[in-house]
XYZ file of C-alpha atoms in Angstrom:
599
model
C 59.798 206.100 233.005
C 56.518 207.083 231.324
C 57.672 205.416 228.119
C 59.338 202.101 227.352
C 60.445 202.224 223.718
C 62.382 205.088 222.136
C 62.713 205.673 218.409
C 65.882 207.568 217.506
C 65.175 209.780 214.499
C 68.775 210.158 213.415
C 71.868 208.323 212.258
C 75.609 208.142 212.857
C 77.393 208.961 216.077
C 74.527 210.608 217.947
C 72.091 207.807 217.106
C 74.542 205.213 218.428
C 75.065 207.274 221.588
C 71.328 207.604 222.313
C 70.639 203.952 221.537
C 73.333 202.780 223.939
C 72.075 205.072 226.704
C 68.569 203.699 226.211
C 69.925 200.217 226.806
C 71.662 201.345 230.011
C 68.354 202.759 231.258
C 66.450 199.587 230.417
C 64.565 201.149 227.522
C 63.888 199.377 224.235
C 65.210 201.188 221.181
C 64.289 201.576 217.535
C 66.573 202.824 214.764
C 65.435 204.193 211.422
C 67.555 203.972 208.305
C 67.784 205.099 204.708
C 68.809 202.772 201.880
C 72.550 203.631 202.102
C 72.431 203.121 205.896
C 70.861 199.667 205.767
C 73.925 198.079 207.394
C 75.104 201.085 209.451
C 76.320 200.840 213.029
C 73.252 202.536 214.506
C 71.110 199.876 212.843
C 73.263 197.117 214.324
C 73.192 198.649 217.821
C 69.421 199.133 218.072
C 67.039 196.516 219.440
C 65.083 196.821 216.202
C 65.268 198.916 213.049
C 62.732 200.228 210.540
C 63.497 201.221 206.949
C 62.278 204.680 205.975
C 63.562 204.447 202.396
C 65.212 207.039 200.246
C 68.810 208.082 199.808
C 69.093 211.803 200.420
C 68.163 213.394 203.767
C 65.000 214.866 202.231
C 63.897 211.375 201.211
C 64.678 209.785 204.561
C 65.758 211.440 207.812
C 63.855 214.652 207.020
C 60.649 212.853 206.069
C 58.368 213.466 209.051
C 55.609 211.182 207.795
C 58.026 208.298 207.258
C 59.489 208.637 210.744
C 56.066 208.795 212.412
C 55.014 205.753 210.403
C 58.120 203.930 211.670
C 57.222 204.888 215.241
C 53.704 203.544 214.795
C 54.901 200.320 213.148
C 57.446 199.632 215.892
C 55.204 200.572 218.810
C 57.601 203.272 220.018
C 56.106 205.669 222.541
C 58.907 208.291 222.529
C 61.094 209.926 219.885
C 64.627 211.269 220.424
C 65.709 213.537 217.538
C 69.474 213.648 218.286
C 71.065 216.711 216.680
C 70.740 217.922 213.112
C 68.042 216.780 210.689
C 64.686 217.338 212.477
C 66.064 218.024 215.965
C 65.134 221.721 215.837
C 62.109 221.421 213.595
C 59.050 222.701 215.438
C 56.683 221.022 212.968
C 58.300 217.660 213.714
C 58.065 218.143 217.471
C 54.428 219.152 217.108
C 53.673 216.141 214.911
C 55.249 213.838 217.505
C 53.196 215.465 220.259
C 49.975 215.235 218.232
C 50.650 211.559 217.551
C 50.511 210.982 221.305
C 54.240 210.275 221.593
C 56.793 211.814 223.943
C 59.231 214.153 222.207
C 62.593 213.995 223.974
C 63.277 217.711 223.835
C 61.617 221.060 224.458
C 58.087 221.890 223.406
C 57.326 222.673 219.799
C 56.506 226.228 220.884
C 59.927 226.788 222.431
C 61.640 225.297 219.369
C 59.638 227.570 217.089
C 60.486 230.766 218.963
C 64.163 230.042 219.587
C 64.697 228.330 216.235
C 63.695 231.462 214.356
C 66.787 233.551 214.943
C 65.116 236.946 214.529
C 62.410 236.016 217.045
C 65.088 234.643 219.390
C 66.863 237.999 219.291
C 63.649 239.688 220.420
C 63.322 237.236 223.319
C 66.956 237.869 224.272
C 66.372 241.613 224.239
C 63.348 241.248 226.511
C 65.326 238.951 228.852
C 68.128 241.516 229.161
C 70.665 239.358 227.331
C 73.339 241.381 225.465
C 72.936 241.325 221.672
C 75.224 241.927 218.685
C 73.812 244.702 216.489
C 71.616 243.106 213.820
C 68.335 243.310 211.956
C 65.123 242.547 213.846
C 63.237 241.340 210.752
C 64.293 239.114 207.835
C 65.998 240.822 204.898
C 65.039 240.040 201.311
C 66.834 242.698 199.242
C 70.460 243.579 198.741
C 69.794 247.263 199.491
C 68.702 246.328 203.036
C 72.004 244.581 203.628
C 73.923 247.461 202.067
C 72.167 249.929 204.376
C 73.131 247.810 207.397
C 76.734 247.654 206.148
C 76.845 251.409 205.668
C 75.705 251.928 209.259
C 77.715 249.228 211.048
C 80.613 248.577 208.677
C 82.115 245.430 207.174
C 82.601 242.553 207.511
C 79.080 241.471 208.392
C 77.216 238.162 208.542
C 74.167 237.086 206.567
C 72.544 234.227 208.489
C 69.616 231.875 208.034
C 66.741 232.784 210.341
C 66.015 229.077 210.859
C 69.614 227.912 210.608
C 72.004 226.045 212.820
C 75.122 223.904 212.769
C 77.072 226.480 210.774
C 74.841 226.190 207.718
C 73.117 229.098 206.023
C 75.760 231.641 206.959
C 78.009 233.902 204.876
C 80.656 236.415 205.890
C 80.516 239.511 203.677
C 83.755 241.465 203.513
C 82.640 244.323 201.237
C 79.588 245.836 199.609
C 80.270 244.232 196.224
C 79.860 240.773 197.790
C 76.407 241.446 199.218
C 74.155 240.445 196.338
C 75.790 237.087 195.667
C 76.124 236.266 199.387
C 72.467 237.096 200.000
C 71.330 234.788 197.197
C 73.662 231.987 198.281
C 72.645 232.159 201.950
C 68.942 232.193 201.155
C 69.374 229.265 198.775
C 71.309 227.212 201.315
C 68.838 228.090 204.079
C 65.881 226.978 201.969
C 67.593 223.714 201.018
C 68.778 222.874 204.534
C 65.917 224.152 206.705
C 62.941 224.505 204.388
C 62.860 228.293 204.869
C 64.962 230.850 203.013
C 64.539 233.749 205.471
C 67.831 235.414 206.423
C 68.924 238.299 208.622
C 72.076 240.386 209.068
C 74.287 241.045 212.045
C 77.607 242.712 212.745
C 80.613 240.411 212.488
C 83.047 240.345 215.417
C 86.175 238.943 213.836
C 88.304 238.758 216.978
C 85.722 237.236 219.304
C 85.646 233.766 220.836
C 82.682 231.401 220.568
C 81.639 230.298 224.043
C 78.448 228.428 224.802
C 76.571 227.603 227.984
C 74.814 224.303 228.626
C 71.345 224.829 230.071
C 68.891 222.242 231.319
C 65.353 222.506 232.660
C 62.826 220.014 233.957
C 59.104 220.084 234.627
C 59.597 220.636 238.353
C 60.689 224.271 238.253
C 64.444 223.755 237.897
C 66.215 225.744 235.156
C 69.991 225.657 235.525
C 73.249 226.193 233.668
C 75.844 223.446 233.672
C 79.093 225.142 232.748
C 80.528 226.457 229.528
C 82.470 225.310 226.477
C 84.846 227.085 224.095
C 84.105 226.283 220.451
C 86.195 228.962 218.732
C 88.249 226.622 216.516
C 86.055 226.520 213.422
C 86.254 226.229 209.662
C 83.358 227.499 207.555
C 81.483 228.052 210.826
C 81.794 224.317 211.559
C 83.482 223.515 214.860
C 86.630 221.381 214.914
C 87.930 221.503 218.511
C 85.903 222.183 221.684
C 86.800 222.231 225.357
C 85.301 222.641 228.812
C 85.550 224.701 230.850
C 86.250 227.541 228.408
C 89.798 228.614 229.331
C 90.804 232.100 230.392
C 87.428 233.443 231.505
C 86.888 235.203 234.800
C 84.524 233.686 237.331
C 82.354 236.792 237.042
C 82.025 236.406 233.263
C 81.116 232.727 233.569
C 78.360 233.467 236.071
C 77.031 236.390 234.021
C 76.768 234.239 230.892
C 75.210 231.373 232.822
C 72.586 233.584 234.414
C 71.803 235.203 231.043
C 71.333 231.745 229.523
C 68.938 230.772 232.311
C 66.910 233.981 231.868
C 66.576 233.199 228.174
C 65.431 229.608 228.805
C 62.883 230.681 231.395
C 61.483 233.315 229.041
C 60.198 230.545 226.741
C 59.266 228.006 229.455
C 62.051 225.759 228.265
C 62.201 222.081 229.291
C 65.057 219.772 228.343
C 68.651 220.220 227.193
C 69.674 223.350 225.324
C 72.696 225.454 224.550
C 72.962 229.231 224.508
C 75.786 230.449 222.293
C 77.668 233.692 222.888
C 80.476 235.638 221.290
C 82.987 236.755 223.913
C 84.991 239.886 223.123
C 87.264 240.772 226.033
C 85.049 241.078 229.109
C 81.889 241.527 227.031
C 79.602 238.815 225.709
C 76.818 238.860 223.126
C 73.992 236.435 222.395
C 74.311 234.483 219.148
C 71.561 231.879 219.229
C 69.993 229.086 221.242
C 70.242 225.492 220.059
C 67.126 223.686 221.250
C 68.729 220.238 221.313
C 71.734 218.337 222.555
C 74.978 219.673 221.061
C 77.623 217.723 219.178
C 80.171 218.825 221.782
C 78.130 217.892 224.873
C 80.607 215.113 225.921
C 83.178 217.612 227.208
C 80.587 218.872 229.699
C 79.777 215.303 230.656
C 83.431 214.544 231.305
C 84.067 217.469 233.641
C 80.778 217.094 235.541
C 80.426 213.318 235.643
C 76.952 213.458 234.048
C 75.236 211.588 231.235
C 73.335 214.375 229.491
C 71.474 211.955 227.197
C 70.210 210.087 230.256
C 69.167 213.425 231.774
C 67.218 214.200 228.592
C 65.372 210.905 228.781
C 64.609 211.277 232.499
C 63.303 214.820 232.094
C 61.172 213.781 229.104
C 59.691 211.035 231.303
C 58.698 213.619 233.906
C 61.489 213.106 236.449
C 63.451 215.990 237.993
C 67.053 216.739 237.080
C 69.689 214.918 239.108
C 71.507 218.266 239.468
C 69.240 221.138 240.476
C 71.693 223.978 241.218
C 73.409 226.104 238.587
C 77.146 226.274 238.070
C 78.462 223.001 239.532
C 82.247 223.157 239.816
C 83.977 221.359 236.925
C 86.428 218.595 237.714
C 89.548 218.855 235.564
C 89.492 219.694 231.860
C 88.120 218.002 228.736
C 88.922 218.622 225.064
C 87.111 217.162 222.056
C 88.100 217.121 218.400
C 85.891 216.175 215.493
C 87.302 213.543 213.175
C 85.618 214.054 209.813
C 86.173 212.368 206.474
C 87.703 215.426 204.847
C 90.832 216.303 202.921
C 92.298 219.219 204.896
C 95.022 220.003 202.366
C 95.571 223.705 201.941
C 92.903 224.382 204.563
C 90.131 223.507 202.121
C 88.463 220.697 204.147
C 86.923 218.892 201.174
C 84.534 216.069 202.190
C 85.780 212.679 200.952
C 83.381 209.769 201.489
C 84.651 206.204 201.381
C 85.056 202.906 203.185
C 86.885 202.801 206.514
C 89.085 199.737 206.202
C 90.544 199.970 209.696
C 89.463 201.963 212.769
C 91.344 201.621 216.056
C 91.177 203.900 219.104
C 94.211 204.183 221.386
C 93.574 202.394 224.720
C 94.773 205.326 226.837
C 93.340 206.394 230.197
C 90.982 209.337 229.892
C 90.354 208.797 226.159
C 86.847 208.484 224.684
C 85.725 208.084 221.070
C 82.041 208.572 220.220
C 81.480 207.243 216.699
C 78.931 205.912 214.281
C 81.401 203.660 212.469
C 83.473 200.528 212.831
C 86.091 198.986 210.559
C 84.475 198.076 207.255
C 81.742 200.717 207.419
C 81.375 203.305 204.672
C 81.145 207.082 205.079
C 78.271 207.956 202.766
C 78.410 211.024 200.498
C 74.836 212.019 201.288
C 75.216 213.005 204.938
C 77.522 214.773 207.375
C 81.197 213.798 207.141
C 81.641 213.238 210.899
C 83.263 209.876 211.662
C 83.577 210.412 215.388
C 84.526 212.652 218.282
C 87.854 211.977 219.955
C 88.001 213.500 223.421
C 90.113 213.306 226.516
C 89.761 214.193 230.185
C 92.702 215.186 232.382
C 93.202 216.944 235.723
C 94.235 220.189 233.985
C 94.296 221.755 230.516
C 98.015 221.294 229.879
C 97.765 217.572 230.566
C 94.614 217.312 228.462
C 96.428 218.937 225.526
C 99.305 216.478 225.724
C 96.946 213.528 226.134
C 94.823 214.516 223.153
C 97.873 215.142 220.994
C 99.151 211.638 221.742
C 95.705 210.138 221.121
C 95.457 211.871 217.737
C 98.803 210.368 216.714
C 97.711 206.889 217.818
C 94.209 206.965 216.343
C 94.040 204.717 213.274
C 91.473 205.416 210.555
C 92.411 203.888 207.223
C 90.451 204.734 204.094
C 89.256 208.297 203.536
C 91.473 211.191 204.667
C 90.425 212.759 207.958
C 90.676 215.993 209.898
C 93.159 214.392 212.314
C 95.980 216.225 210.527
C 94.225 219.558 211.034
C 93.619 218.779 214.698
C 97.306 218.022 215.140
C 98.164 221.395 213.591
C 95.783 223.117 216.023
C 97.138 221.335 219.093
C 100.753 222.066 218.077
C 100.113 225.774 217.556
C 101.351 228.059 220.360
C 98.267 230.274 219.977
C 95.993 227.422 221.011
C 98.024 226.632 224.104
C 97.971 230.345 225.002
C 94.211 230.650 224.260
C 95.012 233.377 221.726
C 92.204 232.240 219.444
C 89.010 233.516 217.834
C 86.361 232.199 215.466
C 88.545 233.273 212.513
C 91.782 231.940 213.950
C 91.806 228.541 212.247
C 91.214 229.991 208.793
C 93.637 232.902 209.139
C 96.485 231.731 211.383
C 96.844 227.960 211.050
C 98.609 226.553 208.026
C 98.047 223.105 206.568
C 100.095 220.963 204.202
C 99.507 221.465 200.496
C 97.608 218.655 198.872
C 99.278 215.636 197.389
C 97.619 213.674 194.622
C 95.418 210.785 195.718
C 94.821 207.526 193.960
C 91.353 206.119 193.275
C 91.151 204.752 196.823
C 91.877 208.154 198.311
C 95.413 207.309 199.477
C 98.031 210.054 199.304
C 100.669 209.642 196.640
C 103.794 211.671 196.093
C 103.277 214.849 194.098
C 104.709 214.158 190.649
C 105.298 217.834 190.054
C 103.444 220.481 188.137
C 102.075 218.036 185.609
C 103.749 214.705 186.230
C 102.655 213.455 182.838
C 99.056 213.086 183.958
C 97.657 216.458 182.891
C 95.723 218.759 185.240
C 92.666 220.938 184.971
C 92.356 224.205 186.844
C 89.211 224.834 188.899
C 88.166 227.332 191.525
C 86.724 226.324 194.882
C 85.718 228.778 197.627
C 87.590 231.541 195.851
C 90.869 229.639 195.434
C 92.440 228.073 192.310
C 92.966 224.288 192.407
C 93.882 221.563 189.967
C 92.313 218.203 189.252
C 94.503 215.414 187.936
C 93.570 213.725 184.640
C 94.693 210.189 185.357
C 94.234 209.211 181.752
C 96.575 211.914 180.500
C 96.011 215.357 179.009
C 94.436 214.043 175.860
C 91.872 211.841 177.557
C 89.140 214.484 177.668
C 87.125 214.855 180.882
C 88.855 214.333 184.210
C 88.754 210.906 185.790
C 85.968 210.360 188.298
C 88.424 209.473 191.031
C 90.543 212.596 190.594
C 91.183 214.798 193.615
C 92.254 218.294 194.430
C 95.686 219.799 194.614
C 96.460 223.491 195.086
C 97.878 225.361 192.139
C 99.717 227.769 194.342
C 100.200 228.636 197.976
C 102.576 227.952 200.815
C 102.834 224.482 202.308
C 100.843 224.565 205.524
C 102.208 223.356 208.841
C 101.201 220.297 210.810
C 102.415 217.888 208.149
C 104.970 217.383 205.448
C 103.835 219.840 202.789
C 105.852 219.905 199.596
C 105.905 223.659 199.344
C 104.486 225.856 196.593
C 103.215 224.354 193.422
C 103.271 226.548 190.361
C 100.085 227.346 188.527
C 99.585 225.433 185.339
C 100.613 227.459 182.338
C 97.549 226.494 180.345
C 93.962 225.794 181.190
C 93.611 222.635 179.123
C 90.487 222.277 176.990
C 88.376 224.586 179.141
C 86.577 221.829 181.020
C 85.041 222.962 184.308
C 85.099 219.960 186.639
C 83.521 219.222 190.003
C 86.075 219.343 192.834
C 84.241 216.629 194.778
C 81.440 214.120 194.719
C 78.205 215.891 195.513
C 74.969 217.402 194.296
C 74.687 220.427 192.028
C 72.520 222.919 193.919
C 72.956 225.949 191.630
C 73.621 226.484 187.930
C 74.316 230.145 187.263
C 74.968 230.013 183.479
C 73.431 228.753 180.269
C 74.827 227.473 176.985
C 76.183 230.274 174.827
C 76.700 232.650 177.755
C 79.959 234.585 177.998
C 81.791 234.209 181.310
C 84.871 235.691 182.953
C 87.724 233.726 184.502
C 86.895 233.009 188.135
C 83.156 233.650 187.725
C 80.990 231.345 189.859
C 79.220 228.979 187.461
C 77.976 226.228 189.783
C 77.542 225.395 193.436
C 78.182 221.781 194.450
C 77.117 220.546 197.875
C 78.696 217.582 199.616
C 78.136 216.459 203.193
C 76.746 219.787 204.479
C 79.289 221.975 202.671
C 78.523 224.128 199.642
C 81.388 224.938 197.283
C 81.295 227.422 194.397
C 82.907 226.168 191.193
C 84.353 228.916 189.020
C 85.218 229.367 185.371
C 88.701 228.109 184.528
C 89.093 230.825 181.877
C 87.183 233.536 180.075
C 85.095 232.368 177.139
C 81.710 231.056 176.090
C 79.856 228.187 177.734
C 79.680 225.662 174.925
C 78.696 222.473 176.683
C 76.549 222.580 179.819
C 76.409 219.040 181.191
C 74.421 219.290 184.454
C 71.243 220.734 185.935
C 70.237 221.525 189.507
C 69.933 218.217 191.324
C 72.560 216.376 189.271
C 74.735 214.058 191.360
C 78.327 214.313 190.163
C 81.586 212.526 190.895
C 84.864 214.187 191.800
C 86.465 215.377 188.583
C 83.291 215.003 186.518
C 82.829 217.611 183.804
C 80.155 220.219 184.550
C 80.637 222.405 181.474
C 83.048 223.266 178.686
C 84.238 226.836 178.132
C 85.249 227.537 174.552
C 87.458 230.412 173.547
C 85.474 233.582 172.980
C 85.512 234.287 169.225
C 84.742 237.929 169.941
């Protein structure tokens, strides 16, 4: 190795994974941590840890100067960015390089070109990689998007030029949605990636999301290491991934792999990367290249018997890849599911931070759980909601499905609700077994139980009925009506801070014991508009005295990487605006009061 001490500029599951691999390779490791993460698992695992201060990502894990100062203070001579945060930030990679440290990843130049999605499309075109129709320059005006929609039809996608991880992306179903979607995408892109540039591309609603793992070293080897299916998504965030991608012909696999290699070579790529495609029948189209290790990389590791983090570290140290030929034959089948701290009721997937009182992984053969938490640790509201990745390996896909289903049932995570219930619904669905899936499948074909009320600790309680004597307030989230319980009763004023969501209407969704439809409340209470979750207000679209319509988007609240519009509970006049952009609010906290319109 050309370096001896690695600073991991991340947190959670991926930080723990990198730190443990460093130990296996005989490397010293350094963790960095924000104030809420002072006692986190990645801090406990590392050989040493350095505080970088702050609470929010911008104040901590996105602070380049703070991370470089931590590297200098600890004597680290290499930096591994993990995924997310600064992993695909070309300025960060350049700053690491200029500080004389080894960046465990591709060059800052490659990150810059492939991280800017419009530029990446131009590279793909030059490398003869099939492209979805889309704009070749950023769009800034609604009329540009409307012109694209008129030519290519709806739905379409507005996407962040510097985005990734499912953030900064909006599906637009019709022309009347363009203006709001354009503003929202640009706002989210600027907040998440520091750049509000967006572009437009055609939306393929029935396509599958298949990605190819590429790897390159400094000795002339650029290879592809198999593929993964990541079609099971909600809000463009993946939930279940598997390798190899089922149901593809050998010819299609090779064609995608070779296209991915051409793309990597076009930018002199070195390190681990992933090229994402949409597969529509026998055709495939380039989506983007992720210039980092992927969340779902363990399924590739399981079927190939490789440690991709160790490969990253070796390549960064100047060694050649241990595998130098493309397309090694996979051994068996691996499936991974993401276990997030989210309430999946009604398919809403609301982030719910909280303390994990008990975490136990089933001791089954072929089962692996990559996590950043242990019993007693707390899922913080400021960061991603991922608790861990539960994955299995088996000799074939059918056995892997059964093994994962059993492991999901036996996994114990007490405290916040998790996506385990949604995963069970996916694995039980005949479409998934038959590989009759697409990127829209989870949100259009899979049904989830309706929400039950939760107590202040987040535990599910029986639904007391339409009102149950507690009183409920109607809110809108992501275009759907929901209610928030007033634990102090209807006359207590603002909703309780610990209140949680429950659908006003809608079928009980499968995969659990839903209680069936719940009728909409006959009244809208005192007109209080409440936050559906703990989070940060990132947009305030109204002012005091402004008239609003029922269902109009008044606020956007962000929690753990997800932005949720909050809509007017009734028509009227905003009489009491209680928050500004940047306000941190609790679940059920009042954002505004809508008085009856005297006119």
